[in-house]
Amino acid sequence: GNSVTQMEGPVTLSEEAFLTINCTYTATGYPSLFWYVQYPGEGLQLLLKATKADDKGSNKGFEATYRKETTSFHLEKGSVQVSDSAVYFCALPYNNNDMRFGAGTRLTVKP
Amino acid sequence: DAGVTQSPTHLIKTRGQQVTLRCSPISGHKSVSWYQQVLGQGPQFIFQYYEKEERGRGNFPDRFSARQFPNYSSELNVNALLLGDSALYLCASSLPGQGRFGYTFGSGTRLTVV
């Protein structure tokens, strides 16, 4: 079945550093791919998505490109801020009813 | 517009007790899903309900049950609580058949079993 493997953390960066969080997927066909973010003490928020191969999702300065050649959907941001400190989850649909998530990557950005 | 709302936000129960968690989806969303997120892990799918019927079930024991009401709100029940049931329980809603385009999650109910 569909699954994602996510880069393990934690990741600690200084403010304005470049961020990459790796995510690779295994899937039948080409399902939509997602990044969710979870801020401390909160639920999950959809950060960005891509619905087909070669699509680029973007939001709040974050980007991820759906690459079928490498089965990857890496999350990037050119200049992180302290407010980006959170846990980031890569995800994809398992079937019509179920979303499968990676284990999450905790990002801490220091001033 | 209100997002997905869950209640209560926090709950402490004793082993063996029963608990009921509640969720109201976004207005217009008729599909509700429940997820369990154990500390340090990603969310795990428990149930999905649509039109008051169970449409999907994850790998959870029968102690877990749920239902959906005519107004599309939902309850998750867990019986005979175990210490391992301590987790953040998340509710997510979507338009019917649109879950593959992403869910909207509530802030969750943090359940602690002691």
Coordinates of C-alpha atoms in Angstrom, one line a residue:
Chain A
G1 CA 0.0 0.0 0.0
N2 CA 0.9 3.7 -0.2
S3 CA 3.4 4.9 2.3
V4 CA 5.8 7.8 3.0
T5 CA 9.3 7.7 4.5
Q6 CA 10.3 11.0 6.1
M7 CA 13.7 12.3 7.2
E8 CA 14.1 11.8 10.9
G9 CA 14.9 14.8 13.1
P10 CA 15.2 16.7 15.1
V11 CA 16.5 19.5 12.9
T12 CA 18.0 22.6 14.4
L13 CA 18.8 25.7 12.3
S14 CA 19.7 29.3 12.8
E15 CA 17.3 32.0 11.7
E16 CA 17.6 32.7 7.9
A17 CA 19.2 29.3 7.2
F18 CA 18.0 27.1 4.3
L19 CA 15.7 24.2 5.2
T20 CA 15.3 20.8 3.5
I21 CA 13.2 18.0 4.9
N22 CA 13.3 14.9 2.8
C23 CA 10.2 12.8 2.0
T24 CA 10.0 9.8 -0.3
Y25 CA 6.9 7.9 -1.1
T26 CA 5.7 4.5 -2.3
A27 CA 2.4 4.5 -4.2
T28 CA 0.2 2.9 -6.7
G29 CA -0.3 5.5 -9.4
Y30 CA 0.2 9.1 -8.7
P31 CA -1.7 10.2 -5.6
S32 CA -1.7 13.7 -4.3
L33 CA 1.1 14.5 -1.8
F34 CA 0.9 16.7 1.2
W35 CA 2.9 18.5 3.9
Y36 CA 1.2 19.2 7.2
V37 CA 2.6 21.3 10.0
Q38 CA 1.9 20.9 13.7
Y39 CA 2.7 23.9 15.9
P40 CA 3.3 23.2 19.7
G41 CA 0.0 22.2 21.4
E42 CA -2.0 22.4 18.2
G43 CA -3.6 20.1 15.6
L44 CA -2.3 19.6 12.1
Q45 CA -2.6 22.3 9.5
L46 CA -2.3 21.7 5.7
L47 CA 0.9 23.5 4.6
L48 CA 0.9 22.7 0.9
K49 CA 0.0 20.0 -1.5
A50 CA 0.7 18.8 -5.1
T51 CA -1.9 16.8 -6.9
K52 CA 0.1 15.5 -9.9
A53 CA 3.6 14.7 -11.0
D54 CA 5.9 17.7 -11.5
D55 CA 3.5 20.0 -9.6
K56 CA 5.0 22.4 -7.1
G57 CA 3.1 23.2 -4.0
S58 CA 3.9 26.4 -2.1
N59 CA 2.8 28.3 0.9
K60 CA 4.3 30.7 3.4
G61 CA 7.7 30.5 1.7
F62 CA 7.7 26.7 1.8
E63 CA 7.9 24.7 -1.5
A64 CA 7.8 21.1 -2.5
T65 CA 7.9 19.5 -5.9
Y66 CA 6.3 16.2 -6.8
R67 CA 9.0 14.2 -8.5
K68 CA 8.0 10.9 -9.9
E69 CA 11.4 10.0 -11.1
T70 CA 12.8 10.0 -7.6
T71 CA 9.5 9.4 -5.8
S72 CA 10.2 12.3 -3.6
F73 CA 8.4 15.4 -2.2
H74 CA 11.1 17.2 -0.3
L75 CA 10.1 20.3 1.7
E76 CA 12.2 23.4 1.3
K77 CA 12.4 27.0 2.5
G78 CA 15.0 29.5 1.7
S79 CA 15.1 31.4 4.9
V80 CA 13.5 30.0 8.1
Q81 CA 12.2 32.0 10.9
V82 CA 11.8 31.3 14.6
S83 CA 8.1 31.1 14.0
D84 CA 8.6 28.1 11.7
S85 CA 9.6 25.9 14.7
A86 CA 7.1 23.0 14.5
V87 CA 6.8 19.4 13.5
Y88 CA 6.4 18.7 9.8
F89 CA 4.6 15.7 8.4
C90 CA 4.7 14.3 4.9
A91 CA 1.5 12.5 3.9
L92 CA -0.4 10.8 1.1
P93 CA -3.8 9.1 0.7
Y94 CA -3.8 5.4 1.4
N95 CA -7.2 4.9 -0.1
N96 CA -10.4 7.0 -0.3
N97 CA -10.8 7.0 3.5
D98 CA -7.3 7.1 5.0
M99 CA -4.4 9.4 5.0
R100 CA -0.9 8.0 5.8
F101 CA 1.6 10.2 7.6
G102 CA 5.3 10.0 8.0
A103 CA 6.8 10.0 11.5
G104 CA 7.3 13.7 11.5
T105 CA 10.4 16.0 11.6
R106 CA 10.7 18.4 14.5
L107 CA 12.3 21.7 13.4
T108 CA 13.7 24.1 15.9
V109 CA 14.8 27.5 14.6
K110 CA 17.1 29.5 16.9
P111 CA 17.5 33.3 16.7
Chain B
D1 CA -16.4 30.3 9.6
A2 CA -15.6 27.9 12.4
G3 CA -13.1 25.2 11.6
V4 CA -13.2 21.7 12.9
T5 CA -14.0 21.9 16.6
Q6 CA -13.2 19.2 19.1
S7 CA -14.2 18.8 22.8
P8 CA -12.9 18.5 25.4
T9 CA -9.4 19.8 24.8
H10 CA -7.9 17.8 27.6
L11 CA -9.0 14.8 29.5
I12 CA -7.6 12.6 32.3
K13 CA -9.1 9.1 32.8
T14 CA -8.2 6.1 34.8
R15 CA -7.4 2.7 33.3
G16 CA -10.6 0.7 32.6
Q17 CA -12.8 3.7 32.3
Q18 CA -14.6 4.8 29.2
V19 CA -14.3 8.0 27.3
T20 CA -16.3 9.9 24.6
L21 CA -14.7 12.5 22.4
R22 CA -16.7 14.9 20.2
C23 CA -16.1 16.6 16.9
S24 CA -18.0 19.1 14.8
P25 CA -16.8 19.3 11.1
I26 CA -16.5 22.4 9.0
S27 CA -19.9 23.5 7.8
G28 CA -20.6 21.7 4.5
H29 CA -18.2 18.9 5.2
K30 CA -20.1 15.6 5.5
S31 CA -17.1 13.3 6.0
V32 CA -15.4 13.0 9.4
S33 CA -12.3 11.0 10.2
W34 CA -10.6 10.2 13.5
Y35 CA -6.9 9.8 14.0
Q36 CA -4.7 8.8 17.0
Q37 CA -1.4 10.6 17.5
V38 CA 0.9 9.1 20.1
L39 CA 3.6 11.4 21.3
G40 CA 6.5 11.5 18.9
Q41 CA 4.7 9.7 16.0
G42 CA 2.5 10.6 13.1
P43 CA -1.2 10.3 13.2
Q44 CA -2.8 6.9 12.7
F45 CA -6.1 6.4 11.1
I46 CA -8.9 5.1 13.3
F47 CA -12.2 5.6 11.5
Q48 CA -13.9 7.5 8.7
Y49 CA -17.7 8.2 8.7
Y50 CA -19.9 9.6 6.0
E51 CA -23.6 9.8 6.0
K52 CA -23.7 8.2 9.4
E53 CA -22.0 5.1 8.1
E54 CA -18.5 3.7 8.7
R55 CA -16.6 4.0 5.5
G56 CA -13.2 2.9 6.7
R57 CA -11.5 1.5 9.8
G58 CA -7.9 1.4 10.8
N59 CA -6.1 -1.3 12.7
F60 CA -7.6 -0.6 16.1
P61 CA -9.3 -2.9 18.6
D62 CA -13.1 -3.2 19.0
R63 CA -12.7 -1.1 22.2
F64 CA -12.7 1.9 19.8
S65 CA -16.1 2.8 18.2
A66 CA -17.6 5.9 16.7
R67 CA -20.8 7.3 15.3
Q68 CA -21.9 10.2 13.2
F69 CA -25.0 12.2 13.7
P70 CA -27.5 13.7 11.2
N71 CA -25.8 17.1 11.6
Y72 CA -22.5 15.3 10.6
S73 CA -20.9 15.8 14.0
S74 CA -19.2 12.7 15.4
E75 CA -18.3 11.0 18.6
L76 CA -15.4 8.6 19.3
N77 CA -15.8 6.2 22.1
V78 CA -13.0 4.2 23.7
N79 CA -13.9 1.5 26.3
A80 CA -11.7 -0.2 28.9
L81 CA -9.0 2.4 28.6
L82 CA -5.4 1.3 28.7
L83 CA -2.3 3.3 29.4
G84 CA -1.3 3.0 25.8
D85 CA -4.5 4.9 24.7
S86 CA -2.9 8.1 26.0
A87 CA -2.6 10.2 22.9
L88 CA -3.8 13.2 21.0
Y89 CA -7.0 12.3 19.2
L90 CA -7.5 14.3 16.1
C91 CA -10.7 14.8 14.1
A92 CA -10.6 15.7 10.4
S93 CA -13.3 16.7 8.0
S94 CA -13.5 16.9 4.2
L95 CA -16.0 17.1 1.5
P96 CA -17.3 13.7 0.4
G97 CA -14.8 11.9 -1.8
Q98 CA -12.4 14.8 -1.4
G99 CA -10.1 13.5 1.3
R100 CA -7.5 12.7 -1.3
F101 CA -7.2 16.4 -1.8
G102 CA -6.5 17.0 1.9
Y103 CA -8.3 17.1 5.2
T104 CA -8.9 19.9 7.7
F105 CA -7.9 18.9 11.2
G106 CA -9.2 20.1 14.6
S107 CA -6.8 21.0 17.4
G108 CA -7.4 17.6 19.0
T109 CA -8.3 16.2 22.4
R110 CA -5.4 15.2 24.5
L111 CA -6.3 12.1 26.5
T112 CA -4.1 11.0 29.4
V113 CA -4.8 7.6 30.9
V114 CA -3.4 7.0 34.4

